Amino acid sequence: MRRRSLLGISAAVVVLAAGLVTGASAQADEAPDVTVSTSELTATAELGGSAEAALTFANHGTEARKVILGESAGDFTMQRAGAARKDVKGAANPHRLTAGTDRGDGTADKGTEAQLAEAPWESITAHPEPVMDNLVSVGPGGKVYSAGGVSNAAMVATVRAYDPVSGVWNTVAPMSTVREKPTGGFVDGKLYVTGGWTNSGSPVETTEVYDPQQDTWSKAAANPEPLAAAASAVLDGKLYTVGGCDKNVCGHTTVQSYDPAAGTWSAHAPYPEPVSWTSCGAIAGRLYCAGGFTDAGGATAGTYTYDPGTDSWAKLRDMPESLWASGFTAAGGRLLVSGGSSGEVYTNAGYQYDPAADAWSALPNSGQASYRGGSACGLYRIGGSTGGFAGTTYAELLPGHDSCGSGVDWLTPDPAEFVLEPGQERAVTVTMDSANLAQPGSYTASLTVGTDRGDRVDPVRVIFKVTAPGQWGKVKGTVTSATCADGGAGAIGAATVTLSADGFHRVLRTGRDGTYALWIGEHSGPLTVIVAKDQWRARTTDVRLKGGETSDVSFALEPYPFCPKG
């Protein structure tokens, strides 16, 4: 969360729906103690400017309440089911790679080639080699990093970076040691990696730090209790790890955090049950974890939340089924869990947990039934196993779930934490700042509300309308084929659109409907637009943008050398 000046640009503010919001309570017939004066805030500012809005909280109870405000970007939209559910029978193994490991039928492991995802999941460029037990995290510029794991039945130290703009995987500097199922994540622009099995079978104590600006690794404080197959999440600038496996046993209650600013590890209240291969995420100042596995008890559906303020865990509603080694992240104020194993099958099913309602609902089924892959904000799923220790090249994305992290750059409530005495009201100022936003448009977020007594208050929807400066122009268009879609004009998705002018260069991808759009500031000379895609003839044109106007630049591409299949 950041606050910035108005930069001398005026801003208009409109506050909507001033009626009292009661929210959900622990009992349907009970009114919540903490209420908020509005369900929605709307503000408007020109790009580069800021706006402020206000709302009021009240405590109707008989005891003081500490109120904690958080932010999650974007709106939650219920998506269709996606692919049909797939459950593939197989004896899932929670332990590490050992010499001579095969599929159990005497055949050697062979990596599986990439498959296509099924809507609403989208396939991205396949990982360069089969991989499983890899750490995946999203870094600066939205690049997706896959570190370590197992490839073709061998532990690796390899690190790859996927650029979602170009669709290309690049090899970056490797880690200093091989790691199978390490834990880690990006904190302040650097990737912290710890734990994971090495060839000796013991988890790695060394903590390594990757700087993507320098493409170099360095070392941080050693992990006092290293484990493999631990879940991780970044909360309040610290990397938390939950549960995991040692050399021989899967299922520990260990909870730790690493603070990069202090360079120290800290132990926290143990997890309520031994666990490994669990799914965790940070939402509104708390950790949320679900599912997992223990040698003693098998798969679990247990769901818990951790409050760093009280260093304590609390039980929540169980996941609809027991899953472990799933893909997971927190996005849009929800914990997302996709795929994994129930112990007897690998599945492509998934679920999402809503802390405000203490309720689970279905996620769209992904394209492939697998477990032990890497996952990150997006929701990205990279690699994984469909049996054995070979891994797959499978790489997919569930769009609309990229609003991760502990805050929203353009949204700042002040104060973010405060105590309400019984009968007291407190005004909160909400600043919306477009200084770091790249494009005009309508930005949405939610202001989440939590208390130290667990009151359930509905999030406040925030809409920030950012208008284009007067000198900016907009270019938009649709890329189609007039000859390869049953005689009609078929949309060409994922085409590359390159926009260039003096002092300006930007690369876009068309959506599924073949469309693209971009607002562009002042530049000299005409704008050159080039559209290209494999198996289609590239086309180019020049256009002069005018301030405040929209230029439609659409293309109908010819196939080369013949119409693409499918």
mmCIF file of N, CA, C and O in Angstrom, residues 403-448:
data_model
loop_
_atom_site.group_PDB
_atom_site.id
_atom_site.type_symbol
_atom_site.label_atom_id
_atom_site.label_comp_id
_atom_site.label_asym_id
_atom_site.label_seq_id
_atom_site.Cartn_x
_atom_site.Cartn_y
_atom_site.Cartn_z
ATOM 1 N N SER A 403 -4.988 -11.440 -9.080
ATOM 2 C CA SER A 403 -5.016 -10.389 -8.047
ATOM 3 C C SER A 403 -4.525 -10.976 -6.725
ATOM 4 O O SER A 403 -5.292 -11.199 -5.806
ATOM 5 N N CYS A 404 -3.226 -11.234 -6.669
ATOM 6 C CA CYS A 404 -2.639 -11.877 -5.495
ATOM 7 C C CYS A 404 -1.819 -10.869 -4.700
ATOM 8 O O CYS A 404 -1.658 -9.729 -5.086
ATOM 9 N N GLY A 405 -1.268 -11.354 -3.621
ATOM 10 C CA GLY A 405 -0.455 -10.480 -2.793
ATOM 11 C C GLY A 405 -1.251 -9.896 -1.652
ATOM 12 O O GLY A 405 -2.446 -10.126 -1.481
ATOM 13 N N SER A 406 -0.573 -9.097 -0.852
ATOM 14 C CA SER A 406 -1.182 -8.589 0.365
ATOM 15 C C SER A 406 -1.798 -7.214 0.198
ATOM 16 O O SER A 406 -2.310 -6.642 1.143
ATOM 17 N N GLY A 407 -1.784 -6.668 -0.993
ATOM 18 C CA GLY A 407 -2.346 -5.346 -1.156
ATOM 19 C C GLY A 407 -2.568 -4.988 -2.604
ATOM 20 O O GLY A 407 -2.242 -5.734 -3.517
ATOM 21 N N VAL A 408 -3.168 -3.821 -2.823
ATOM 22 C CA VAL A 408 -3.431 -3.291 -4.149
ATOM 23 C C VAL A 408 -2.714 -1.958 -4.231
ATOM 24 O O VAL A 408 -2.975 -1.060 -3.416
ATOM 25 N N ASP A 409 -1.812 -1.817 -5.200
ATOM 26 C CA ASP A 409 -0.947 -0.640 -5.250
ATOM 27 C C ASP A 409 -1.706 0.679 -5.272
ATOM 28 O O ASP A 409 -1.268 1.666 -4.702
ATOM 29 N N TRP A 410 -2.867 0.680 -5.955
ATOM 30 C CA TRP A 410 -3.557 1.967 -6.114
ATOM 31 C C TRP A 410 -4.551 2.268 -4.993
ATOM 32 O O TRP A 410 -5.176 3.323 -4.978
ATOM 33 N N LEU A 411 -4.698 1.352 -4.035
ATOM 34 C CA LEU A 411 -5.721 1.499 -3.003
ATOM 35 C C LEU A 411 -5.091 1.534 -1.612
ATOM 36 O O LEU A 411 -4.331 0.642 -1.245
ATOM 37 N N THR A 412 -5.402 2.576 -0.823
ATOM 38 C CA THR A 412 -4.841 2.709 0.526
ATOM 39 C C THR A 412 -5.903 3.179 1.514
ATOM 40 O O THR A 412 -6.379 4.308 1.419
ATOM 41 N N PRO A 413 -6.301 2.330 2.476
ATOM 42 C CA PRO A 413 -7.178 2.800 3.548
ATOM 43 C C PRO A 413 -6.355 3.400 4.682
ATOM 44 O O PRO A 413 -5.274 2.906 5.001
ATOM 45 N N ASP A 414 -6.854 4.450 5.304
ATOM 46 C CA ASP A 414 -6.131 5.096 6.397
ATOM 47 C C ASP A 414 -7.140 5.508 7.484
ATOM 48 O O ASP A 414 -8.012 6.338 7.249
ATOM 49 N N PRO A 415 -7.043 4.864 8.682
ATOM 50 C CA PRO A 415 -6.060 3.853 9.088
ATOM 51 C C PRO A 415 -6.456 2.466 8.592
ATOM 52 O O PRO A 415 -7.624 2.209 8.314
ATOM 53 N N ALA A 416 -5.461 1.569 8.505
ATOM 54 C CA ALA A 416 -5.710 0.202 8.075
ATOM 55 C C ALA A 416 -6.038 -0.710 9.256
ATOM 56 O O ALA A 416 -6.613 -1.776 9.076
ATOM 57 N N GLU A 417 -5.655 -0.285 10.468
ATOM 58 C CA GLU A 417 -5.988 -1.026 11.685
ATOM 59 C C GLU A 417 -6.396 -0.028 12.760
ATOM 60 O O GLU A 417 -5.792 1.038 12.887
ATOM 61 N N PHE A 418 -7.423 -0.375 13.534
ATOM 62 C CA PHE A 418 -7.855 0.518 14.603
ATOM 63 C C PHE A 418 -8.746 -0.272 15.559
ATOM 64 O O PHE A 418 -9.251 -1.352 15.228
ATOM 65 N N VAL A 419 -8.913 0.285 16.749
ATOM 66 C CA VAL A 419 -9.749 -0.345 17.775
ATOM 67 C C VAL A 419 -11.042 0.456 17.910
ATOM 68 O O VAL A 419 -11.018 1.688 18.011
ATOM 69 N N LEU A 420 -12.172 -0.261 17.886
ATOM 70 C CA LEU A 420 -13.481 0.350 18.095
ATOM 71 C C LEU A 420 -13.997 -0.050 19.472
ATOM 72 O O LEU A 420 -14.198 -1.235 19.754
ATOM 73 N N GLU A 421 -14.202 0.925 20.323
ATOM 74 C CA GLU A 421 -14.818 0.667 21.622
ATOM 75 C C GLU A 421 -16.322 0.462 21.428
ATOM 76 O O GLU A 421 -16.890 0.865 20.404
ATOM 77 N N PRO A 422 -17.015 -0.156 22.383
ATOM 78 C CA PRO A 422 -18.464 -0.346 22.255
ATOM 79 C C PRO A 422 -19.186 0.977 22.012
ATOM 80 O O PRO A 422 -18.937 1.976 22.689
ATOM 81 N N GLY A 423 -20.043 0.999 20.985
ATOM 82 C CA GLY A 423 -20.801 2.198 20.643
ATOM 83 C C GLY A 423 -20.027 3.224 19.843
ATOM 84 O O GLY A 423 -20.585 4.259 19.455
ATOM 85 N N GLN A 424 -18.752 2.978 19.558
ATOM 86 C CA GLN A 424 -17.916 3.962 18.875
ATOM 87 C C GLN A 424 -18.025 3.822 17.361
ATOM 88 O O GLN A 424 -18.220 2.724 16.819
ATOM 89 N N GLU A 425 -17.869 4.956 16.652
ATOM 90 C CA GLU A 425 -17.754 4.982 15.198
ATOM 91 C C GLU A 425 -16.374 5.500 14.815
ATOM 92 O O GLU A 425 -15.758 6.265 15.564
ATOM 93 N N ARG A 426 -15.892 5.095 13.629
ATOM 94 C CA ARG A 426 -14.573 5.544 13.171
ATOM 95 C C ARG A 426 -14.619 5.732 11.660
ATOM 96 O O ARG A 426 -15.021 4.830 10.915
ATOM 97 N N ALA A 427 -14.223 6.933 11.201
ATOM 98 C CA ALA A 427 -14.155 7.214 9.771
ATOM 99 C C ALA A 427 -12.818 6.734 9.208
ATOM 100 O O ALA A 427 -11.780 6.868 9.853
ATOM 101 N N VAL A 428 -12.856 6.189 8.018
ATOM 102 C CA VAL A 428 -11.661 5.737 7.313
ATOM 103 C C VAL A 428 -11.609 6.422 5.952
ATOM 104 O O VAL A 428 -12.612 6.451 5.219
ATOM 105 N N THR A 429 -10.464 6.984 5.631
ATOM 106 C CA THR A 429 -10.258 7.614 4.330
ATOM 107 C C THR A 429 -9.617 6.604 3.381
ATOM 108 O O THR A 429 -8.612 5.971 3.718
ATOM 109 N N VAL A 430 -10.199 6.455 2.199
ATOM 110 C CA VAL A 430 -9.686 5.521 1.197
ATOM 111 C C VAL A 430 -9.127 6.335 0.034
ATOM 112 O O VAL A 430 -9.853 7.087 -0.622
ATOM 113 N N THR A 431 -7.812 6.197 -0.188
ATOM 114 C CA THR A 431 -7.157 6.909 -1.280
ATOM 115 C C THR A 431 -6.976 5.979 -2.468
ATOM 116 O O THR A 431 -6.515 4.843 -2.319
ATOM 117 N N MET A 432 -7.356 6.457 -3.650
ATOM 118 C CA MET A 432 -7.159 5.725 -4.903
ATOM 119 C C MET A 432 -6.216 6.550 -5.767
ATOM 120 O O MET A 432 -6.522 7.696 -6.097
ATOM 121 N N ASP A 433 -5.075 5.957 -6.129
ATOM 122 C CA ASP A 433 -3.995 6.700 -6.783
ATOM 123 C C ASP A 433 -3.580 5.985 -8.057
ATOM 124 O O ASP A 433 -3.202 4.809 -8.023
ATOM 125 N N SER A 434 -3.633 6.687 -9.186
ATOM 126 C CA SER A 434 -3.318 6.076 -10.478
ATOM 127 C C SER A 434 -1.889 6.314 -10.925
ATOM 128 O O SER A 434 -1.543 6.032 -12.074
ATOM 129 N N ALA A 435 -1.030 6.822 -10.034
ATOM 130 C CA ALA A 435 0.331 7.196 -10.448
ATOM 131 C C ALA A 435 1.102 6.037 -11.074
ATOM 132 O O ALA A 435 1.913 6.235 -11.969
ATOM 133 N N ASN A 436 0.872 4.809 -10.603
ATOM 134 C CA ASN A 436 1.611 3.656 -11.120
ATOM 135 C C ASN A 436 0.781 2.786 -12.044
ATOM 136 O O ASN A 436 1.187 1.660 -12.364
ATOM 137 N N LEU A 437 -0.374 3.258 -12.478
ATOM 138 C CA LEU A 437 -1.198 2.504 -13.421
ATOM 139 C C LEU A 437 -0.795 2.868 -14.843
ATOM 140 O O LEU A 437 -0.543 4.034 -15.153
ATOM 141 N N ALA A 438 -0.745 1.870 -15.704
ATOM 142 C CA ALA A 438 -0.243 2.088 -17.059
ATOM 143 C C ALA A 438 -1.306 2.537 -18.039
ATOM 144 O O ALA A 438 -1.004 3.211 -19.021
ATOM 145 N N GLN A 439 -2.574 2.175 -17.779
ATOM 146 C CA GLN A 439 -3.623 2.422 -18.755
ATOM 147 C C GLN A 439 -4.862 3.017 -18.109
ATOM 148 O O GLN A 439 -5.195 2.707 -16.959
ATOM 149 N N PRO A 440 -5.571 3.884 -18.864
ATOM 150 C CA PRO A 440 -6.899 4.301 -18.410
ATOM 151 C C PRO A 440 -7.841 3.107 -18.415
ATOM 152 O O PRO A 440 -7.599 2.094 -19.057
ATOM 153 N N GLY A 441 -8.924 3.216 -17.668
ATOM 154 C CA GLY A 441 -9.897 2.138 -17.609
ATOM 155 C C GLY A 441 -10.530 2.078 -16.247
ATOM 156 O O GLY A 441 -10.289 2.923 -15.376
ATOM 157 N N SER A 442 -11.360 1.063 -16.024
ATOM 158 C CA SER A 442 -12.055 0.885 -14.758
ATOM 159 C C SER A 442 -11.372 -0.214 -13.963
ATOM 160 O O SER A 442 -11.328 -1.369 -14.395
ATOM 161 N N TYR A 443 -10.819 0.133 -12.814
ATOM 162 C CA TYR A 443 -10.123 -0.816 -11.944
ATOM 163 C C TYR A 443 -11.016 -1.143 -10.756
ATOM 164 O O TYR A 443 -11.645 -0.252 -10.176
ATOM 165 N N THR A 444 -11.083 -2.418 -10.412
ATOM 166 C CA THR A 444 -11.924 -2.833 -9.296
ATOM 167 C C THR A 444 -11.103 -3.547 -8.236
ATOM 168 O O THR A 444 -10.071 -4.160 -8.529
ATOM 169 N N ALA A 445 -11.561 -3.449 -7.017
ATOM 170 C CA ALA A 445 -10.904 -4.126 -5.901
ATOM 171 C C ALA A 445 -11.931 -4.304 -4.795
ATOM 172 O O ALA A 445 -13.068 -3.817 -4.881
ATOM 173 N N SER A 446 -11.517 -5.022 -3.769
ATOM 174 C CA SER A 446 -12.355 -5.177 -2.585
ATOM 175 C C SER A 446 -11.566 -4.753 -1.362
ATOM 176 O O SER A 446 -10.385 -5.075 -1.240
ATOM 177 N N LEU A 447 -12.225 -4.017 -0.483
ATOM 178 C CA LEU A 447 -11.648 -3.669 0.810
ATOM 179 C C LEU A 447 -12.187 -4.692 1.806
ATOM 180 O O LEU A 447 -13.372 -4.689 2.135
ATOM 181 N N THR A 448 -11.313 -5.614 2.226
ATOM 182 C CA THR A 448 -11.740 -6.673 3.130
ATOM 183 C C THR A 448 -11.705 -6.195 4.573
ATOM 184 O O THR A 448 -10.885 -5.364 4.954
#
